[in-house]
Tab-separated table of C-alpha atoms and ligand atoms in Angstrom:
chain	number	residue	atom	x	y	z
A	868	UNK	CA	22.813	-8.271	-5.877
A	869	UNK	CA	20.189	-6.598	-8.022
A	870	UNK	CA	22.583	-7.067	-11.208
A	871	UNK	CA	22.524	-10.777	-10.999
A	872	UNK	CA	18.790	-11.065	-9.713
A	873	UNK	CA	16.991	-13.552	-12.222
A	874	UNK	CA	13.554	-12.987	-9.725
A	875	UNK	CA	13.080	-9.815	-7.628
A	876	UNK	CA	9.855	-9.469	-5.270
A	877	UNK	CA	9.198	-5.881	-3.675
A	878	UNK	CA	7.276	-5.290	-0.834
A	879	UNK	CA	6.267	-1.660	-0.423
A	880	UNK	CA	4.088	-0.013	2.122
A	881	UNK	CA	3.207	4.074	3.208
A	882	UNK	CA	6.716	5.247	2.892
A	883	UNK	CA	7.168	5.101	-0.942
A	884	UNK	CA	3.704	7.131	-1.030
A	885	UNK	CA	4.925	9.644	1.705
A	886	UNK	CA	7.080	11.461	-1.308
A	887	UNK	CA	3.450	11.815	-3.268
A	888	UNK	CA	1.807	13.597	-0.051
A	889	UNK	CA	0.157	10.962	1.225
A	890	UNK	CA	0.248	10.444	5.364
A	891	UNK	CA	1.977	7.325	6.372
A	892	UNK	CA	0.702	5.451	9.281
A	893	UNK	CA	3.251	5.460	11.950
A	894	UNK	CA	5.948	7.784	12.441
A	895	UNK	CA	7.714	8.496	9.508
A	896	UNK	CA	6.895	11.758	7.094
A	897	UNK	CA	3.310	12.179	9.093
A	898	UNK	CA	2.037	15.432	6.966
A	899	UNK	CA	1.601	18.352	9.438
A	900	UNK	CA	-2.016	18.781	10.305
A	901	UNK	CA	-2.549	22.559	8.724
A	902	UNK	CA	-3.048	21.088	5.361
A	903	UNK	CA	-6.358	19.195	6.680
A	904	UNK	CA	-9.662	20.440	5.148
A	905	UNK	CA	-11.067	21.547	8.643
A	906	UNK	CA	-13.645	19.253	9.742
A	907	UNK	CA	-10.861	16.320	8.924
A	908	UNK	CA	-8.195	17.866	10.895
A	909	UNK	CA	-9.958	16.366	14.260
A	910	UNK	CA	-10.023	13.219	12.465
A	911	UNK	CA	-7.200	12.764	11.446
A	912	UNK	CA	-5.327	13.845	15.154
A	913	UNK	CA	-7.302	11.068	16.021
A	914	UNK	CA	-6.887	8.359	13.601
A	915	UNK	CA	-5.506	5.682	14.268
A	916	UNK	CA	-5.432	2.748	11.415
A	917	UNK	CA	-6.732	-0.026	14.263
A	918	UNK	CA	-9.659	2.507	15.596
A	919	UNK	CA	-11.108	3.562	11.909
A	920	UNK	CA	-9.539	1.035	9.689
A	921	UNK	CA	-11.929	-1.565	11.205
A	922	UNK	CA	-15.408	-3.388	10.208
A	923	UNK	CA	-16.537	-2.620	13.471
A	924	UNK	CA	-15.609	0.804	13.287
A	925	UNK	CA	-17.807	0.944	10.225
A	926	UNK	CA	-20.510	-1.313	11.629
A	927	UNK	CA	-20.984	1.656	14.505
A	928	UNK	CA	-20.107	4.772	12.890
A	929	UNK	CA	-20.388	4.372	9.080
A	930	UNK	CA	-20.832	8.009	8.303
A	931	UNK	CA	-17.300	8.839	9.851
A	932	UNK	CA	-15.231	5.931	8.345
A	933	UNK	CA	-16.851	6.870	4.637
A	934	UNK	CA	-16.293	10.287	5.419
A	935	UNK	CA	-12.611	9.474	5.932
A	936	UNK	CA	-11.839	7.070	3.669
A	937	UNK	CA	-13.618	9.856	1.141
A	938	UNK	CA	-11.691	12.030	2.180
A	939	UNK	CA	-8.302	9.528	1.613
A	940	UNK	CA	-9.647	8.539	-1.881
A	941	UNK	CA	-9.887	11.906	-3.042
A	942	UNK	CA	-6.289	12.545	-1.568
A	943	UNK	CA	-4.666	9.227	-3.745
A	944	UNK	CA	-6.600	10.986	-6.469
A	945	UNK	CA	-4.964	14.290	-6.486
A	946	UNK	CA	-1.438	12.695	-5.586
A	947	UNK	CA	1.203	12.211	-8.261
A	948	UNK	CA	3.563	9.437	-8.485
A	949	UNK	CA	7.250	10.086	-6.978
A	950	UNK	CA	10.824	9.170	-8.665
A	951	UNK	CA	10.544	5.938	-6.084
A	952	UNK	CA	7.028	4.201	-7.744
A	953	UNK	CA	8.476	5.440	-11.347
A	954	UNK	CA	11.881	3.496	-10.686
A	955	UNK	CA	9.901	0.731	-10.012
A	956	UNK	CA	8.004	0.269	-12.863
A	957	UNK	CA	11.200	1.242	-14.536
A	958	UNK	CA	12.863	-1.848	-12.932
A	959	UNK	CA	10.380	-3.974	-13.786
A	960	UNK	CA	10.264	-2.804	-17.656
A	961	UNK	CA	13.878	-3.548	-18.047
A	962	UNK	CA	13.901	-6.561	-15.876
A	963	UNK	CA	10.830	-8.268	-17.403
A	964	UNK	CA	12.455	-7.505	-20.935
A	965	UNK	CA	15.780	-9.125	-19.933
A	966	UNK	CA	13.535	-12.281	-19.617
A	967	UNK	CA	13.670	-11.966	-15.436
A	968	UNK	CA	10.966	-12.130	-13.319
A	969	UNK	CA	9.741	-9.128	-11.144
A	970	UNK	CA	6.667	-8.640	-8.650
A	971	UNK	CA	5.762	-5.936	-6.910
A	972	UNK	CA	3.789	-6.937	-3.559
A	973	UNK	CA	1.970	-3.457	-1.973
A	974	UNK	CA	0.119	-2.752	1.026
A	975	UNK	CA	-0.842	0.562	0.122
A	976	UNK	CA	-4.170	1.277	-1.387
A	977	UNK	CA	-3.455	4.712	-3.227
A	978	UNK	CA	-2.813	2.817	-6.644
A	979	UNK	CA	0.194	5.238	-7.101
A	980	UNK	CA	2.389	2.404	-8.505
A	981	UNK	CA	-0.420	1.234	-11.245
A	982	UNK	CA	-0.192	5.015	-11.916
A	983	UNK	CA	3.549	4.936	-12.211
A	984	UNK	CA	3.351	2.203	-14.940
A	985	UNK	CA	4.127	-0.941	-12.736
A	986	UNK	CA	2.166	-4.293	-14.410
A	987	UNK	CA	2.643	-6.863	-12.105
A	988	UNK	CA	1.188	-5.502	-8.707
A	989	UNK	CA	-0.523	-7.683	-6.097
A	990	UNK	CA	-2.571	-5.333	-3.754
A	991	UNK	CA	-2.361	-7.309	-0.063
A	992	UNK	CA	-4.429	-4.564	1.083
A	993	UNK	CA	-7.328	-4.032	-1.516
A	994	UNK	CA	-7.337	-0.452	-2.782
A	995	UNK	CA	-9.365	2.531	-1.249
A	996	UNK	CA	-10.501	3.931	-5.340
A	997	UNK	CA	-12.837	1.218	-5.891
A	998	UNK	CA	-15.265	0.538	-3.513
A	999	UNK	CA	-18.341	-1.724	-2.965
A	1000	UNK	CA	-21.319	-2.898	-2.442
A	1001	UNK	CA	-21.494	-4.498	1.239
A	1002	UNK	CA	-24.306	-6.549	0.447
A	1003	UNK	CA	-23.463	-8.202	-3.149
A	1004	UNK	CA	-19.672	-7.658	-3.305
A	1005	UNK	CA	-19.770	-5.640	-6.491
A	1006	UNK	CA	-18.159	-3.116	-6.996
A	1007	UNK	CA	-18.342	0.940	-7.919
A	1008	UNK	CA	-16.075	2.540	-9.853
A	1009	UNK	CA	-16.615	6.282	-8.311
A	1010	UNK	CA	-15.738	9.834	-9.858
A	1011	UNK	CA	-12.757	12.373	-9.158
A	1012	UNK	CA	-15.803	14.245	-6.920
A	1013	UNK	CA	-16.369	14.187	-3.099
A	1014	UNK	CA	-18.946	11.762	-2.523
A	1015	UNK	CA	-22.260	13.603	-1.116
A	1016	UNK	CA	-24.277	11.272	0.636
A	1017	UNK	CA	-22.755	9.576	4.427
A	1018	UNK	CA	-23.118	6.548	4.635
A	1019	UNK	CA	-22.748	5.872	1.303
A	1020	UNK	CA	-26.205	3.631	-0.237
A	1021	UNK	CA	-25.335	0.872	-1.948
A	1022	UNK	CA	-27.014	1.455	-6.664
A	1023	UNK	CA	-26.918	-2.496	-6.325
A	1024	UNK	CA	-29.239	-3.389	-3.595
A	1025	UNK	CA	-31.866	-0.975	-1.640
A	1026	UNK	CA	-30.724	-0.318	2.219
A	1027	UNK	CA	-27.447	-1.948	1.322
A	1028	UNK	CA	-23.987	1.115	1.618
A	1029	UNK	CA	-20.937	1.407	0.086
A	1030	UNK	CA	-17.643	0.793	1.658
A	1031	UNK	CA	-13.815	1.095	0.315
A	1032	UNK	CA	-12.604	-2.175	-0.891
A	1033	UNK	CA	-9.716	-2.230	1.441
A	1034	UNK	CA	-8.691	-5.294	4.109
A	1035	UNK	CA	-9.533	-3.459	7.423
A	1036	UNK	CA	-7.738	-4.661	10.354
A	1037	UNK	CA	-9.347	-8.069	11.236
A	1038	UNK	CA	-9.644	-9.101	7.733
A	1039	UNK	CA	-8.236	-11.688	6.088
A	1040	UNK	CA	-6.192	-10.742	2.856
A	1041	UNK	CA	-7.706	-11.419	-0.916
A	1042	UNK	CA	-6.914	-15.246	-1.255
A	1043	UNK	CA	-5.644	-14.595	-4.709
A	1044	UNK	CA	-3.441	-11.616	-3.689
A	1045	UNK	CA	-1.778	-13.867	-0.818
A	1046	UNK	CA	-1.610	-17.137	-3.567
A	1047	UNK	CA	-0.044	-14.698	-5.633
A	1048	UNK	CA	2.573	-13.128	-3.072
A	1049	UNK	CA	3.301	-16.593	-1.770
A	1050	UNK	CA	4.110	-17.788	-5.729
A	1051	UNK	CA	6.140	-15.006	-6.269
A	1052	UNK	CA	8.301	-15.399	-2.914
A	1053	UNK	CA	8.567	-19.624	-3.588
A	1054	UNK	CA	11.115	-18.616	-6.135
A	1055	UNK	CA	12.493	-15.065	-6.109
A	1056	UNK	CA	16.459	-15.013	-5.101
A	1057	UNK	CA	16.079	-10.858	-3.967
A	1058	UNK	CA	13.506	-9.219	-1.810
A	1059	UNK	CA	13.545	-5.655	-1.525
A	1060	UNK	CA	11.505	-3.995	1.742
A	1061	UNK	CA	10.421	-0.778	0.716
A	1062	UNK	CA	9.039	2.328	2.876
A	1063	UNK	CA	7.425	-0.253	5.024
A	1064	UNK	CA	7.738	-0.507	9.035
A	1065	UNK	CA	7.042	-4.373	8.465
A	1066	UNK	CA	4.872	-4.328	11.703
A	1067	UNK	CA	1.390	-5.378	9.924
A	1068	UNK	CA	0.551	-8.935	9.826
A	1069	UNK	CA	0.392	-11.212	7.154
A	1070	UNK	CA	2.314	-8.757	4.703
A	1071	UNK	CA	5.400	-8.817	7.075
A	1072	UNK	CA	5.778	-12.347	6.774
A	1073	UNK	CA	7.191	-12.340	2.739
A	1074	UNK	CA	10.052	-10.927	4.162
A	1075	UNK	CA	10.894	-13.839	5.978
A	1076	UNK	CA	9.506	-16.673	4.271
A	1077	UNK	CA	11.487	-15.226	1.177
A	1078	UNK	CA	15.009	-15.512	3.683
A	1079	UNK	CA	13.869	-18.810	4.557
A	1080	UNK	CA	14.228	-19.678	0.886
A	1081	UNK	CA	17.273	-18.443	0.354
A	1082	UNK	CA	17.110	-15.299	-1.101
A	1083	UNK	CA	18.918	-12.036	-0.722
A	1084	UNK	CA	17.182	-9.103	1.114
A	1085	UNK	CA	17.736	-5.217	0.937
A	1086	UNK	CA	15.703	-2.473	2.855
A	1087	UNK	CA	15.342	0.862	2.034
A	1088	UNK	CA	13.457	2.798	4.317
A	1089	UNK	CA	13.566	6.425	6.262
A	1090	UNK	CA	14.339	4.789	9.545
A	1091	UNK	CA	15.000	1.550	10.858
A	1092	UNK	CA	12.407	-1.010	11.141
A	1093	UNK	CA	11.564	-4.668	12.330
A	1094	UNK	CA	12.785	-5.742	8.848
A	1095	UNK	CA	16.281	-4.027	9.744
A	1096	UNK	CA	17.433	-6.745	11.690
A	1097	UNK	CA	16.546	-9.208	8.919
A	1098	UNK	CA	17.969	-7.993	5.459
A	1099	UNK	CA	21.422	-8.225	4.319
A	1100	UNK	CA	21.962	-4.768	3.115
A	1101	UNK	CA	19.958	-1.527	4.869
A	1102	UNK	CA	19.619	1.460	2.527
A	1103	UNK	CA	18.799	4.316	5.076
A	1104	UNK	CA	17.283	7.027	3.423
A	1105	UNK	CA	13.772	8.140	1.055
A	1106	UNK	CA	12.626	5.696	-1.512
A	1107	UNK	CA	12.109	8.547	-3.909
A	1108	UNK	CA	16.269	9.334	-3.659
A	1109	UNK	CA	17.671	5.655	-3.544
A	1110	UNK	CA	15.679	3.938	-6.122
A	1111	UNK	CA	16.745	5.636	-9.290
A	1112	UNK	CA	20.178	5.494	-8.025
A	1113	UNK	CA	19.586	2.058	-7.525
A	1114	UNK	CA	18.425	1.601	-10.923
A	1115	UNK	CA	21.106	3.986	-12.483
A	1116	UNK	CA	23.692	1.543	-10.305
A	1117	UNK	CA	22.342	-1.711	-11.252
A	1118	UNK	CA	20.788	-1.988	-14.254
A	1119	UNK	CA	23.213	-1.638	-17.240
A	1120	UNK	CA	21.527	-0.660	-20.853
B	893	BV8	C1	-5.435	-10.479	9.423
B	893	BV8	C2	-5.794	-0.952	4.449
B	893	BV8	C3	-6.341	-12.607	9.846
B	893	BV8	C4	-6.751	-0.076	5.191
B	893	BV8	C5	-4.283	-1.882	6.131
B	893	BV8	C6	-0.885	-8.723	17.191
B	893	BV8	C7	0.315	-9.188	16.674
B	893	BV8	C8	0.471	-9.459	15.313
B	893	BV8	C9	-0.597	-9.269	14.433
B	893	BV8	C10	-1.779	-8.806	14.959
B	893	BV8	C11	-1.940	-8.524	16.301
B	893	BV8	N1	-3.191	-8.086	16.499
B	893	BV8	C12	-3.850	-8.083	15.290
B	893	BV8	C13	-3.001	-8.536	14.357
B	893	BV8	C14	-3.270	-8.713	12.934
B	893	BV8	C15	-3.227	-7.365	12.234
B	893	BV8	C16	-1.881	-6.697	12.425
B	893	BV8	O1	-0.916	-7.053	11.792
B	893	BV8	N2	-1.860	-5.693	13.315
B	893	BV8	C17	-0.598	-5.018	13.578
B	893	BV8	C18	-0.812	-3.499	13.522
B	893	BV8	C19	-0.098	-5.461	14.950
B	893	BV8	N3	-3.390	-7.688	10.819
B	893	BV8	C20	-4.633	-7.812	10.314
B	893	BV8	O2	-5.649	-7.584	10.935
B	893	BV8	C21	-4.682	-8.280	8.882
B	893	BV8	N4	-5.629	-9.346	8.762
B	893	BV8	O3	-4.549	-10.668	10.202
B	893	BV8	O4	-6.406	-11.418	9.121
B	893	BV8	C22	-7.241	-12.378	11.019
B	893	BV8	C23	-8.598	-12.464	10.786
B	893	BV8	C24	-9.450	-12.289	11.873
B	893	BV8	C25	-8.945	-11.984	13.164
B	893	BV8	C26	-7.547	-11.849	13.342
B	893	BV8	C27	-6.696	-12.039	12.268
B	893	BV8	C28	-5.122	-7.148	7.967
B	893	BV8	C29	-4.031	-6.111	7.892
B	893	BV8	C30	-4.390	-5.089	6.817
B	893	BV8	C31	-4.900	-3.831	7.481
B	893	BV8	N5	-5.132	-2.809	6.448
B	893	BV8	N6	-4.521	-0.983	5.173
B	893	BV8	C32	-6.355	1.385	5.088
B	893	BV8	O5	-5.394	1.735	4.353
B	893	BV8	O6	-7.042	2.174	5.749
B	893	BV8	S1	-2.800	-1.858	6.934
B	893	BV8	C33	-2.072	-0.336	6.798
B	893	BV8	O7	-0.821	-0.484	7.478
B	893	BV8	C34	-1.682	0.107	5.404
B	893	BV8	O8	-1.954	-0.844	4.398
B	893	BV8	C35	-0.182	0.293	5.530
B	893	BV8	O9	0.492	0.172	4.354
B	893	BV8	C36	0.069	-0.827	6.436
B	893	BV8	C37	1.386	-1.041	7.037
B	893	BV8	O10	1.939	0.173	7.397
B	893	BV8	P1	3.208	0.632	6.532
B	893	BV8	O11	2.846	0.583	5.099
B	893	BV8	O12	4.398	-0.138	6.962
B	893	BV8	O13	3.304	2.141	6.925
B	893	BV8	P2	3.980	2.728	8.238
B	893	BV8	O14	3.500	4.131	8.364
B	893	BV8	O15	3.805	1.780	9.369
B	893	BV8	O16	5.545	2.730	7.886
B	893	BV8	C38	6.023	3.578	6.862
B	893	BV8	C39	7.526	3.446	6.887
B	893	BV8	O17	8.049	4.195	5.789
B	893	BV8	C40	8.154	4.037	8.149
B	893	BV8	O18	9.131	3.129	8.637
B	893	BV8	C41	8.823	5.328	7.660
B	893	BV8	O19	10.037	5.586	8.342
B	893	BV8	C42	9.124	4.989	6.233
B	893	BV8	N7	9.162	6.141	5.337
B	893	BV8	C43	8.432	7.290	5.405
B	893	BV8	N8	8.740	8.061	4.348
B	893	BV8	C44	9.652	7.392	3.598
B	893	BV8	C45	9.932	6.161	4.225
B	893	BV8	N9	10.822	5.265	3.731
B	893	BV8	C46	11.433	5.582	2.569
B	893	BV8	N10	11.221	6.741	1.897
B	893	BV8	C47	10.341	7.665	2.379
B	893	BV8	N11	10.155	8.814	1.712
């Protein structure tokens, strides 16, 4: 399928990241707590994306929410790309230099796959490095250091904080990231699924508009998912294992 591809779109999500260290959301590799700093370990046996991935979790508590999505920031930071976001961009060198098209749709917010070389990303979910102001929208680009100060103020307008520019729950998704995604599925002929459990709303839906036109559809993914039922091929297993044999398979020098 992926050898006579002339447009591929991939969606990933928390599982391609899992192989970097980084926590997915549900089920899956969940980290084991011990490796928390302390005073995040409560958080995070706690968290739960719809309770602090919120604006009204921030509206009542900003000091928490900054202090984990600090905390998170600093984590994609000190993370590494895996084998699965440098097949990826590998894909997408060899495809886009074959004269095919390839995009790579992401709901994760570590940045891993810019980091891994990837060009053509569209972030559905913003991305938790930069962050910004919440009164005039611009944005800070912010060191490798913890931030100091919870809540965060605002250097562009006085009484104004910080916040990560991520789409919290309730959000609606960057209008150009979702013109972009929606482009990019009109005409592809393979979707991949990609460490995703293609439960969160819009993103789950490029899976399906993408059938409805027609094109192929592969999942790989740890366990099964609500995309299972959907695709035409499911590769059961970690991202970071089947994409460069995918690649190796496929993609003839
Ligand atoms: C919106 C940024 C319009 C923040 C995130 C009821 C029904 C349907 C929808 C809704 C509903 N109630 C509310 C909604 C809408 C809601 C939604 O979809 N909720 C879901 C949970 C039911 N969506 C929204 O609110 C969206 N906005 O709808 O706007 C609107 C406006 C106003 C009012 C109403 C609606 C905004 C959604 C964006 C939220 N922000 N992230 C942050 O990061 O803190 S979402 C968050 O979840 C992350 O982005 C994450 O990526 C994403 C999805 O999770 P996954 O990536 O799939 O991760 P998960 O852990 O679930 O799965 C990982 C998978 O990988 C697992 O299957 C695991 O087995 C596998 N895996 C693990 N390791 C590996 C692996 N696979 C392969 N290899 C491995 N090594």
């Amino acid at each position: 399928m992926l050898r006579e591809a002339r447009s591929v779109v991939v969606l990933t999500g928390a599982g391609i990241s899992s192989e970097s260290g980084l926590r997915t959301f549900r089920g899956g590799t969940a980290a084991s707590a011990q490796d928390l700093p302390a005073d995040m370990r409560a958080l995070w046996a706690e968290f739960d994306p719809q309770t602090l991935a919120t604006p009204e979790a921030f509206e009542d508590d900003p000091d928490r929410v900054s202090r984990w999505y600090d905390w998170r920031r600093l984590g994609c930071l000190h993370a590494q790309p895996n084998p699965g976001h440098l097949a990826l961009a590998e894909l997408e060198k060899r495809m886009t230099a074959a004269g095919r098209s390839f995009t790579l749709l992401t709901q994760n917010v570590d940045r891993l796959h810019q980091r891994a070389g990837s060009r053509n990303v569209v972030e559905l979910h913003g991305n938790i490095i930069e962050w910004r102001c919440t009164k005039t929208g611009r944005m800070v680009q912010l060191g490798a250091e913890p931030l100091t100060t919870f809540p965060t103020p605002s250097p562009h307008a006085a009484g104004a904080l910080l916040r990560p520019n991520v789409v919290w729950f309730g959000e609606m998704l960057p209008e150009a990231a979702v013109l972009a995604a929606s482009r990019a599925v009109q005409s592809c002929d393979l979707f991949f699924s990609i460490g995703t459990s293609a439960v969160v709303y819009p993103a789950a839906v490029f899976l399906h508009a993408a059938r409805q036109n027609g094109a192929g559809a592969i999942e790989i993914n740890a366990e099964a998912t609500a995309a299972s039922k959907v695709v035409d091929v499911c590769l059961r297993g970690r991202a970071g294992d089947m994409l460069p044999a995918l690649l190796q398979a496929a993609i003839r020098d």
